[in-house]
Amino acid sequence: MIGRSRRSRSKAAAPRGGRRSADPSRRPGPPPSPGRRRSSPWGPGTLAAQVFLLQVIVVLVLVAAAAAALVLQGRYDGENDARKRSLAAAEAFAHAPGTALALKAPDPTKLLQTPVLQAQAGAGIDFISVLDVHGVRLADTQPRLVGTKAMDVSRAISGETFTDTFHGKPADAVRAVVPVMDASRRVVGVVSAGIQVENLGHLLDQQVPMVLGSAALALALATAGTALVSRRLRRQTHGLGPAEMTRMYEHHDAVLHAVREGVLIVGADGRLLLANDEARRLLALPADADQRHVTELGLAPELTRVLVAGEVVSDEVCPAGERLLAVNTRRTAPYADAPGLVASFRDTTELRALSGRAEVARGRLTLLYEAGVRIGTTLDVRRTAEELADVAVDRLADVVTVELLEAVLHGEEPTGAVHRMRRTALRGSRHPLQPVGDLIRFVVADTPMVAALRRGKAVLVPDLRAAEDWRAQDPQGARRVLASGIHSLIAVPLRARGVVLGMVNFWRGAGSPRFEEEDVAVAEELGARAAVAIDNARRYSREHAMAVTLQRSLLPRDLPEQDALEVAWRYRPAQSGVGGDWFDVIPLPGFRTALVVGDVVGHGLHAAVTMGRLRTAVLNFSSLDLPPDELLGHLDEMVARLDTPAEGADGEGSLVTGATCLYVIYDPVGGHCTFSRAGHVTPALVDPVGRVTFPDLPLSPPLGVGGHPFETGELVLSEGSRIVLFTDGLVEDRRRDIDEGLTMLASAVGHPDQTPEDTCRALMETMLPEHPSDDVALLVARTRLLDPSRVAVWDVPFDVSAVSRVRTEVSRRLLDWELEESVFATELILSELLTNAIRYGAPPVRVRILLGSTLVCEVSDGSNTSPRLRRAATTDEGGRGLFLVSQFADRWGTRYVANGKVIWAEQSPGGARQPDPSALLDQLAW
């Protein structure tokens, strides 16, 4: 603060402009006499003296407080140290090995007096006393106190150790009292040790001079510093006269009226005290505005409210005529003695316009950002078009329509014919536009839509009422659109990779401004982003359809006819696309049936193709009638060979996937079932009464691992049992683990009256969500048994003479089965097969005849040598037997068993197959 000059105002130059009269900081007063001398700069009324006295008082208070705090802290520290030392000495003496024994001695004083004196001297404390359980001193550093009773030691006699400040005889002291206990933890005495309070006072007396000296030194330093500050302040204000003060006020006045910001000073009574030139211009104040109340200045109501209320505001925008002013108000206190308000004004009209345009631009950028996030969330063409309309409506347009080519909707490549499109999305309210699904034709060449398609760029129609070309295609529909309030249009072609996919139209209706050129750029950007997303969805739809078609072609379309099992199946692809799950039902010779379920890890075309390869391989290996473990072994080798080239081909090793497989062979003759599985989940077996079990079958590694043999498990199933084969997608999901899934499966299939079809339906409804995350293949088979009366078995001696006998018995059995038409062919087949087994095979030899939908003749022997069909030369004596068998049988073949082989031949029971006469003559020509 600058002091006012003591010189007479009459001798000082008056400020220009007459502004000083409005300065509230100037106070009227009588001028000093011309002959009066300037007062001393160190007088009691000067600022330097007041600052000096105030700081000296503050320093005195601080020093006194610090000294008192140090004294109190010293006293507290002394007492605390005395407590610790006393407690340490008392505990050491009480817990000494001989203290408890001395207290029990006949004369404890004699034994304890000398140790007490030694302990007191060694511990540096004032006294140590040993008391009995009645509080009577037995030993003390002051022998005169021996035999007297101590006060307030009952807590220690009760077994409690404590410290306190004792007041009483023989002296006030800080003491510690510790009980003495014998080996049985019984109190036998008390030890008291302490330091007298008067000795603590001596310690404090030694510290007080140092504290007071420090306080005096601090006071001296603070006083010297205050004197230096006061001297500097005196120097800064010394010699300041009216001329200098006048110049200072003139400079302040010049700055106040030169700034490009309006300033008002309003008094506590609401009257205007000061207004600079900028404030008068911005607020259009009258010439006589000074000293008038702000409500009389003709200001806008909002601005008047701010000035009258006296509120502190920052950058509050208030209208003032055609201007928008940013208002800042602050109270004059504590910057001036008189209360009031200072208000500053800044013209923000142009800035507001710029910020409005910036806000519009930011809104457009936000729209484009949201479009990038919200458009293309799914790989569905129709949904992507709907997302484009959802993003643009109410943000860019009131109504949005999207039309796409028919080829695009079906996932096909778009053609060059763009004059026919299907309306795919429509968003907006209160409009007469054609609904979704209608066919939109662009037949008039001058319409904005056709122009946009021809040019490949957006077309703006700011006023539809004045656009005659827009009305040309459908005048009646155009009138309805205009009657609904729609008045402006932007037509944007949807182009991706240089090809037109469709068209998007942005419409604005009543209550919205017309489209401008800036809106065209936003619309084109929206169309470009949506077009790429739509094209991606179209390509995905096409590839997905191709993959699904491929997968469906690789899966069985229908189950083959067979007598052993009643079968039902389900297949559900994953939501993410096609996968590698497959199943199969393969009829085998002897009315046996193979059930296969497998799973190729992964999804997509690669998994589907791998699945097709594996299924084809299983069919081929099954035609050789291999046991399940051998078949899986061949599959394992094949998968390893398939994986080998993929691992080193252009870094595509990640595409190589493993596979699991479960292969089951069921024989209706006796209900024998053989299982072999490679990394697959175990099947569920449901007996005829509804009990569900998961058999503990041998588990081998998945296919493609290699180096591990495959094992088989065998079970005998009663007729009417159900075999439930499935892939892991049925029981395992993100929401549950496989154990919970197996429990749910057992609950769903554990009903005795369920057919395989009912079982499949129950499992699909119970186990699967609407959109499964993994493929699911399900195969349910209910077992049947071949009637024992339709099975005949003969053990044949290893002698050719036995052939005729067995042939006769077989013919008799065929006659019993009323198969007279099959007797001749069966005898011929049996003769050839049985003769070969005896001549070239090994014992034991067995013949089995099975009658079902076909007639099967089986001859088994102990040899692993397989016969083969060949064309015998005219000079050969043999080699025609299997040829005859192939001519009279519908099918024939060989399968290997654990102890040899089985050669079988199958005929239709309704009549023997007629052989080719010319072929027979060629073979019999010898």
PDB file of N, CA, C and O in Angstrom, residues 627-681:
ATOM      1  N   PRO A 627     -11.069-103.752 -36.674  1.00  0.00           N
ATOM      2  CA  PRO A 627     -11.485-103.514 -35.283  1.00  0.00           C
ATOM      3  C   PRO A 627     -11.362-102.041 -34.942  1.00  0.00           C
ATOM      4  O   PRO A 627     -10.590-101.299 -35.571  1.00  0.00           O
ATOM      5  N   PRO A 628     -12.095-101.564 -33.921  1.00  0.00           N
ATOM      6  CA  PRO A 628     -12.068-100.133 -33.600  1.00  0.00           C
ATOM      7  C   PRO A 628     -10.690 -99.592 -33.285  1.00  0.00           C
ATOM      8  O   PRO A 628     -10.337 -98.488 -33.711  1.00  0.00           O
ATOM      9  N   ASP A 629      -9.872-100.335 -32.529  1.00  0.00           N
ATOM     10  CA  ASP A 629      -8.555 -99.813 -32.180  1.00  0.00           C
ATOM     11  C   ASP A 629      -7.656 -99.692 -33.397  1.00  0.00           C
ATOM     12  O   ASP A 629      -6.908 -98.716 -33.543  1.00  0.00           O
ATOM     13  N   GLU A 630      -7.719-100.680 -34.307  1.00  0.00           N
ATOM     14  CA  GLU A 630      -6.914-100.592 -35.516  1.00  0.00           C
ATOM     15  C   GLU A 630      -7.392 -99.454 -36.417  1.00  0.00           C
ATOM     16  O   GLU A 630      -6.585 -98.747 -37.043  1.00  0.00           O
ATOM     17  N   LEU A 631      -8.685 -99.263 -36.503  1.00  0.00           N
ATOM     18  CA  LEU A 631      -9.203 -98.179 -37.325  1.00  0.00           C
ATOM     19  C   LEU A 631      -8.721 -96.821 -36.804  1.00  0.00           C
ATOM     20  O   LEU A 631      -8.287 -95.963 -37.587  1.00  0.00           O
ATOM     21  N   LEU A 632      -8.776 -96.620 -35.493  1.00  0.00           N
ATOM     22  CA  LEU A 632      -8.295 -95.350 -34.938  1.00  0.00           C
ATOM     23  C   LEU A 632      -6.800 -95.200 -35.142  1.00  0.00           C
ATOM     24  O   LEU A 632      -6.290 -94.083 -35.310  1.00  0.00           O
ATOM     25  N   GLY A 633      -6.067 -96.312 -35.119  1.00  0.00           N
ATOM     26  CA  GLY A 633      -4.636 -96.230 -35.386  1.00  0.00           C
ATOM     27  C   GLY A 633      -4.356 -95.736 -36.796  1.00  0.00           C
ATOM     28  O   GLY A 633      -3.464 -94.894 -37.011  1.00  0.00           O
ATOM     29  N   HIS A 634      -5.102 -96.238 -37.778  1.00  0.00           N
ATOM     30  CA  HIS A 634      -4.928 -95.751 -39.148  1.00  0.00           C
ATOM     31  C   HIS A 634      -5.341 -94.282 -39.261  1.00  0.00           C
ATOM     32  O   HIS A 634      -4.690 -93.492 -39.968  1.00  0.00           O
ATOM     33  N   LEU A 635      -6.420 -93.895 -38.570  1.00  0.00           N
ATOM     34  CA  LEU A 635      -6.821 -92.485 -38.584  1.00  0.00           C
ATOM     35  C   LEU A 635      -5.736 -91.596 -37.978  1.00  0.00           C
ATOM     36  O   LEU A 635      -5.454 -90.498 -38.482  1.00  0.00           O
ATOM     37  N   ASP A 636      -5.124 -92.047 -36.920  1.00  0.00           N
ATOM     38  CA  ASP A 636      -4.076 -91.280 -36.267  1.00  0.00           C
ATOM     39  C   ASP A 636      -2.911 -91.040 -37.227  1.00  0.00           C
ATOM     40  O   ASP A 636      -2.375 -89.928 -37.324  1.00  0.00           O
ATOM     41  N   GLU A 637      -2.509 -92.080 -37.951  1.00  0.00           N
ATOM     42  CA  GLU A 637      -1.432 -91.925 -38.920  1.00  0.00           C
ATOM     43  C   GLU A 637      -1.833 -90.952 -40.035  1.00  0.00           C
ATOM     44  O   GLU A 637      -1.028 -90.132 -40.484  1.00  0.00           O
ATOM     45  N   MET A 638      -3.074 -91.031 -40.470  1.00  0.00           N
ATOM     46  CA  MET A 638      -3.508 -90.143 -41.536  1.00  0.00           C
ATOM     47  C   MET A 638      -3.511 -88.685 -41.080  1.00  0.00           C
ATOM     48  O   MET A 638      -3.076 -87.784 -41.811  1.00  0.00           O
ATOM     49  N   VAL A 639      -3.998 -88.427 -39.862  1.00  0.00           N
ATOM     50  CA  VAL A 639      -4.008 -87.055 -39.354  1.00  0.00           C
ATOM     51  C   VAL A 639      -2.590 -86.527 -39.219  1.00  0.00           C
ATOM     52  O   VAL A 639      -2.302 -85.362 -39.532  1.00  0.00           O
ATOM     53  N   ALA A 640      -1.659 -87.371 -38.773  1.00  0.00           N
ATOM     54  CA  ALA A 640      -0.266 -86.938 -38.667  1.00  0.00           C
ATOM     55  C   ALA A 640       0.297 -86.566 -40.033  1.00  0.00           C
ATOM     56  O   ALA A 640       1.029 -85.572 -40.174  1.00  0.00           O
ATOM     57  N   ARG A 641      -0.053 -87.319 -41.063  1.00  0.00           N
ATOM     58  CA  ARG A 641       0.415 -86.991 -42.410  1.00  0.00           C
ATOM     59  C   ARG A 641      -0.229 -85.700 -42.915  1.00  0.00           C
ATOM     60  O   ARG A 641       0.407 -84.903 -43.603  1.00  0.00           O
ATOM     61  N   LEU A 642      -1.494 -85.487 -42.581  1.00  0.00           N
ATOM     62  CA  LEU A 642      -2.149 -84.247 -42.995  1.00  0.00           C
ATOM     63  C   LEU A 642      -1.538 -83.032 -42.311  1.00  0.00           C
ATOM     64  O   LEU A 642      -1.444 -81.954 -42.897  1.00  0.00           O
ATOM     65  N   ASP A 643      -1.132 -83.197 -41.066  1.00  0.00           N
ATOM     66  CA  ASP A 643      -0.571 -82.073 -40.314  1.00  0.00           C
ATOM     67  C   ASP A 643       0.834 -81.714 -40.769  1.00  0.00           C
ATOM     68  O   ASP A 643       1.258 -80.562 -40.650  1.00  0.00           O
ATOM     69  N   THR A 644       1.587 -82.674 -41.268  1.00  0.00           N
ATOM     70  CA  THR A 644       3.002 -82.432 -41.551  1.00  0.00           C
ATOM     71  C   THR A 644       3.228 -81.325 -42.558  1.00  0.00           C
ATOM     72  O   THR A 644       3.986 -80.397 -42.312  1.00  0.00           O
ATOM     73  N   PRO A 645       2.582 -81.291 -43.724  1.00  0.00           N
ATOM     74  CA  PRO A 645       2.848 -80.184 -44.659  1.00  0.00           C
ATOM     75  C   PRO A 645       2.342 -78.846 -44.167  1.00  0.00           C
ATOM     76  O   PRO A 645       2.892 -77.822 -44.504  1.00  0.00           O
ATOM     77  N   ALA A 646       1.269 -78.839 -43.379  1.00  0.00           N
ATOM     78  CA  ALA A 646       0.703 -77.558 -42.935  1.00  0.00           C
ATOM     79  C   ALA A 646       1.621 -76.856 -41.955  1.00  0.00           C
ATOM     80  O   ALA A 646       1.630 -75.644 -41.867  1.00  0.00           O
ATOM     81  N   GLU A 647       2.417 -77.608 -41.195  1.00  0.00           N
ATOM     82  CA  GLU A 647       3.262 -76.985 -40.185  1.00  0.00           C
ATOM     83  C   GLU A 647       4.382 -76.172 -40.812  1.00  0.00           C
ATOM     84  O   GLU A 647       4.841 -75.197 -40.248  1.00  0.00           O
ATOM     85  N   GLY A 648       4.848 -76.528 -41.968  1.00  0.00           N
ATOM     86  CA  GLY A 648       5.946 -75.797 -42.581  1.00  0.00           C
ATOM     87  C   GLY A 648       5.544 -74.962 -43.768  1.00  0.00           C
ATOM     88  O   GLY A 648       6.408 -74.508 -44.512  1.00  0.00           O
ATOM     89  N   ALA A 649       4.283 -74.750 -43.977  1.00  0.00           N
ATOM     90  CA  ALA A 649       3.812 -74.028 -45.168  1.00  0.00           C
ATOM     91  C   ALA A 649       3.458 -72.602 -44.822  1.00  0.00           C
ATOM     92  O   ALA A 649       2.404 -72.329 -44.284  1.00  0.00           O
ATOM     93  N   ASP A 650       4.402 -71.687 -45.110  1.00  0.00           N
ATOM     94  CA  ASP A 650       4.150 -70.235 -45.003  1.00  0.00           C
ATOM     95  C   ASP A 650       3.652 -69.820 -43.634  1.00  0.00           C
ATOM     96  O   ASP A 650       2.804 -68.961 -43.491  1.00  0.00           O
ATOM     97  N   GLY A 651       4.136 -70.458 -42.598  1.00  0.00           N
ATOM     98  CA  GLY A 651       3.755 -70.042 -41.251  1.00  0.00           C
ATOM     99  C   GLY A 651       2.325 -70.281 -40.914  1.00  0.00           C
ATOM    100  O   GLY A 651       1.758 -69.631 -40.052  1.00  0.00           O
ATOM    101  N   GLU A 652       1.657 -71.213 -41.584  1.00  0.00           N
ATOM    102  CA  GLU A 652       0.245 -71.470 -41.323  1.00  0.00           C
ATOM    103  C   GLU A 652       0.069 -72.609 -40.342  1.00  0.00           C
ATOM    104  O   GLU A 652      -0.920 -73.314 -40.372  1.00  0.00           O
ATOM    105  N   GLY A 653       1.054 -72.823 -39.500  1.00  0.00           N
ATOM    106  CA  GLY A 653       0.940 -73.932 -38.556  1.00  0.00           C
ATOM    107  C   GLY A 653      -0.222 -73.791 -37.608  1.00  0.00           C
ATOM    108  O   GLY A 653      -0.728 -74.763 -37.080  1.00  0.00           O
ATOM    109  N   SER A 654      -0.699 -72.562 -37.373  1.00  0.00           N
ATOM    110  CA  SER A 654      -1.811 -72.375 -36.454  1.00  0.00           C
ATOM    111  C   SER A 654      -3.110 -72.964 -36.975  1.00  0.00           C
ATOM    112  O   SER A 654      -4.046 -73.181 -36.232  1.00  0.00           O
ATOM    113  N   LEU A 655      -3.177 -73.225 -38.328  1.00  0.00           N
ATOM    114  CA  LEU A 655      -4.397 -73.781 -38.889  1.00  0.00           C
ATOM    115  C   LEU A 655      -4.525 -75.270 -38.621  1.00  0.00           C
ATOM    116  O   LEU A 655      -5.583 -75.837 -38.812  1.00  0.00           O
ATOM    117  N   VAL A 656      -3.423 -75.930 -38.270  1.00  0.00           N
ATOM    118  CA  VAL A 656      -3.467 -77.362 -38.030  1.00  0.00           C
ATOM    119  C   VAL A 656      -4.196 -77.606 -36.714  1.00  0.00           C
ATOM    120  O   VAL A 656      -3.846 -77.042 -35.685  1.00  0.00           O
ATOM    121  N   THR A 657      -5.215 -78.435 -36.745  1.00  0.00           N
ATOM    122  CA  THR A 657      -6.010 -78.685 -35.557  1.00  0.00           C
ATOM    123  C   THR A 657      -6.017 -80.160 -35.236  1.00  0.00           C
ATOM    124  O   THR A 657      -5.855 -81.006 -36.117  1.00  0.00           O
ATOM    125  N   GLY A 658      -6.186 -80.474 -33.975  1.00  0.00           N
ATOM    126  CA  GLY A 658      -6.330 -81.864 -33.576  1.00  0.00           C
ATOM    127  C   GLY A 658      -7.759 -82.331 -33.768  1.00  0.00           C
ATOM    128  O   GLY A 658      -8.638 -81.586 -34.191  1.00  0.00           O
ATOM    129  N   ALA A 659      -7.980 -83.604 -33.476  1.00  0.00           N
ATOM    130  CA  ALA A 659      -9.315 -84.171 -33.646  1.00  0.00           C
ATOM    131  C   ALA A 659      -9.509 -85.277 -32.625  1.00  0.00           C
ATOM    132  O   ALA A 659      -8.552 -85.931 -32.187  1.00  0.00           O
ATOM    133  N   THR A 660     -10.760 -85.453 -32.219  1.00  0.00           N
ATOM    134  CA  THR A 660     -11.135 -86.555 -31.332  1.00  0.00           C
ATOM    135  C   THR A 660     -12.123 -87.440 -32.074  1.00  0.00           C
ATOM    136  O   THR A 660     -12.794 -87.000 -33.017  1.00  0.00           O
ATOM    137  N   CYS A 661     -12.217 -88.692 -31.644  1.00  0.00           N
ATOM    138  CA  CYS A 661     -13.115 -89.620 -32.339  1.00  0.00           C
ATOM    139  C   CYS A 661     -13.529 -90.719 -31.372  1.00  0.00           C
ATOM    140  O   CYS A 661     -12.723 -91.178 -30.536  1.00  0.00           O
ATOM    141  N   LEU A 662     -14.770 -91.142 -31.491  1.00  0.00           N
ATOM    142  CA  LEU A 662     -15.313 -92.275 -30.755  1.00  0.00           C
ATOM    143  C   LEU A 662     -15.914 -93.232 -31.783  1.00  0.00           C
ATOM    144  O   LEU A 662     -16.795 -92.852 -32.555  1.00  0.00           O
ATOM    145  N   TYR A 663     -15.409 -94.467 -31.767  1.00  0.00           N
ATOM    146  CA  TYR A 663     -15.835 -95.470 -32.754  1.00  0.00           C
ATOM    147  C   TYR A 663     -16.420 -96.650 -31.996  1.00  0.00           C
ATOM    148  O   TYR A 663     -15.777 -97.216 -31.103  1.00  0.00           O
ATOM    149  N   VAL A 664     -17.660 -97.016 -32.353  1.00  0.00           N
ATOM    150  CA  VAL A 664     -18.396 -98.071 -31.645  1.00  0.00           C
ATOM    151  C   VAL A 664     -18.895 -99.080 -32.675  1.00  0.00           C
ATOM    152  O   VAL A 664     -19.418 -98.684 -33.724  1.00  0.00           O
ATOM    153  N   ILE A 665     -18.720-100.359 -32.375  1.00  0.00           N
ATOM    154  CA  ILE A 665     -19.284-101.430 -33.203  1.00  0.00           C
ATOM    155  C   ILE A 665     -20.260-102.223 -32.338  1.00  0.00           C
ATOM    156  O   ILE A 665     -19.893-102.724 -31.264  1.00  0.00           O
ATOM    157  N   TYR A 666     -21.498-102.312 -32.815  1.00  0.00           N
ATOM    158  CA  TYR A 666     -22.529-103.044 -32.082  1.00  0.00           C
ATOM    159  C   TYR A 666     -22.903-104.289 -32.893  1.00  0.00           C
ATOM    160  O   TYR A 666     -23.189-104.210 -34.096  1.00  0.00           O
ATOM    161  N   ASP A 667     -22.919-105.441 -32.220  1.00  0.00           N
ATOM    162  CA  ASP A 667     -23.276-106.726 -32.837  1.00  0.00           C
ATOM    163  C   ASP A 667     -24.596-107.177 -32.231  1.00  0.00           C
ATOM    164  O   ASP A 667     -24.665-107.473 -31.029  1.00  0.00           O
ATOM    165  N   PRO A 668     -25.685-107.234 -33.031  1.00  0.00           N
ATOM    166  CA  PRO A 668     -26.983-107.622 -32.467  1.00  0.00           C
ATOM    167  C   PRO A 668     -27.051-109.097 -32.073  1.00  0.00           C
ATOM    168  O   PRO A 668     -28.004-109.496 -31.412  1.00  0.00           O
ATOM    169  N   VAL A 669     -26.076-109.893 -32.502  1.00  0.00           N
ATOM    170  CA  VAL A 669     -26.036-111.295 -32.082  1.00  0.00           C
ATOM    171  C   VAL A 669     -25.391-111.333 -30.702  1.00  0.00           C
ATOM    172  O   VAL A 669     -24.167-111.352 -30.552  1.00  0.00           O
ATOM    173  N   GLY A 670     -26.171-111.296 -29.678  1.00  0.00           N
ATOM    174  CA  GLY A 670     -25.670-111.307 -28.307  1.00  0.00           C
ATOM    175  C   GLY A 670     -25.554-109.937 -27.684  1.00  0.00           C
ATOM    176  O   GLY A 670     -25.308-109.829 -26.480  1.00  0.00           O
ATOM    177  N   GLY A 671     -25.689-108.828 -28.429  1.00  0.00           N
ATOM    178  CA  GLY A 671     -25.655-107.484 -27.866  1.00  0.00           C
ATOM    179  C   GLY A 671     -24.266-107.004 -27.488  1.00  0.00           C
ATOM    180  O   GLY A 671     -24.129-106.121 -26.637  1.00  0.00           O
ATOM    181  N   HIS A 672     -23.235-107.578 -28.120  1.00  0.00           N
ATOM    182  CA  HIS A 672     -21.859-107.157 -27.812  1.00  0.00           C
ATOM    183  C   HIS A 672     -21.586-105.797 -28.437  1.00  0.00           C
ATOM    184  O   HIS A 672     -21.929-105.540 -29.593  1.00  0.00           O
ATOM    185  N   CYS A 673     -20.922-104.922 -27.668  1.00  0.00           N
ATOM    186  CA  CYS A 673     -20.618-103.562 -28.111  1.00  0.00           C
ATOM    187  C   CYS A 673     -19.145-103.290 -27.809  1.00  0.00           C
ATOM    188  O   CYS A 673     -18.693-103.467 -26.665  1.00  0.00           O
ATOM    189  N   THR A 674     -18.387-102.869 -28.811  1.00  0.00           N
ATOM    190  CA  THR A 674     -16.958-102.596 -28.671  1.00  0.00           C
ATOM    191  C   THR A 674     -16.729-101.100 -28.889  1.00  0.00           C
ATOM    192  O   THR A 674     -17.174-100.534 -29.892  1.00  0.00           O
ATOM    193  N   PHE A 675     -16.029-100.500 -27.937  1.00  0.00           N
ATOM    194  CA  PHE A 675     -15.781 -99.057 -27.965  1.00  0.00           C
ATOM    195  C   PHE A 675     -14.284 -98.813 -28.086  1.00  0.00           C
ATOM    196  O   PHE A 675     -13.470 -99.545 -27.511  1.00  0.00           O
ATOM    197  N   SER A 676     -13.937 -97.744 -28.767  1.00  0.00           N
ATOM    198  CA  SER A 676     -12.563 -97.241 -28.790  1.00  0.00           C
ATOM    199  C   SER A 676     -12.644 -95.737 -29.000  1.00  0.00           C
ATOM    200  O   SER A 676     -13.356 -95.261 -29.892  1.00  0.00           O
ATOM    201  N   ARG A 677     -11.939 -94.990 -28.184  1.00  0.00           N
ATOM    202  CA  ARG A 677     -12.047 -93.537 -28.284  1.00  0.00           C
ATOM    203  C   ARG A 677     -10.667 -92.888 -28.222  1.00  0.00           C
ATOM    204  O   ARG A 677      -9.787 -93.326 -27.479  1.00  0.00           O
ATOM    205  N   ALA A 678     -10.534 -91.847 -29.024  1.00  0.00           N
ATOM    206  CA  ALA A 678      -9.288 -91.081 -29.101  1.00  0.00           C
ATOM    207  C   ALA A 678      -9.568 -89.659 -28.618  1.00  0.00           C
ATOM    208  O   ALA A 678     -10.003 -88.798 -29.390  1.00  0.00           O
ATOM    209  N   GLY A 679      -9.367 -89.427 -27.326  1.00  0.00           N
ATOM    210  CA  GLY A 679      -9.548 -88.093 -26.761  1.00  0.00           C
ATOM    211  C   GLY A 679     -10.972 -87.623 -26.678  1.00  0.00           C
ATOM    212  O   GLY A 679     -11.215 -86.442 -26.393  1.00  0.00           O
ATOM    213  N   HIS A 680     -11.945 -88.479 -26.927  1.00  0.00           N
ATOM    214  CA  HIS A 680     -13.342 -88.053 -26.972  1.00  0.00           C
ATOM    215  C   HIS A 680     -14.014 -88.303 -25.624  1.00  0.00           C
ATOM    216  O   HIS A 680     -13.574 -89.158 -24.832  1.00  0.00           O
ATOM    217  N   VAL A 681     -15.106 -87.555 -25.396  1.00  0.00           N
ATOM    218  CA  VAL A 681     -15.872 -87.746 -24.160  1.00  0.00           C
ATOM    219  C   VAL A 681     -16.558 -89.109 -24.207  1.00  0.00           C
ATOM    220  O   VAL A 681     -16.925 -89.618 -25.272  1.00  0.00           O
TER     221      VAL A 681
END
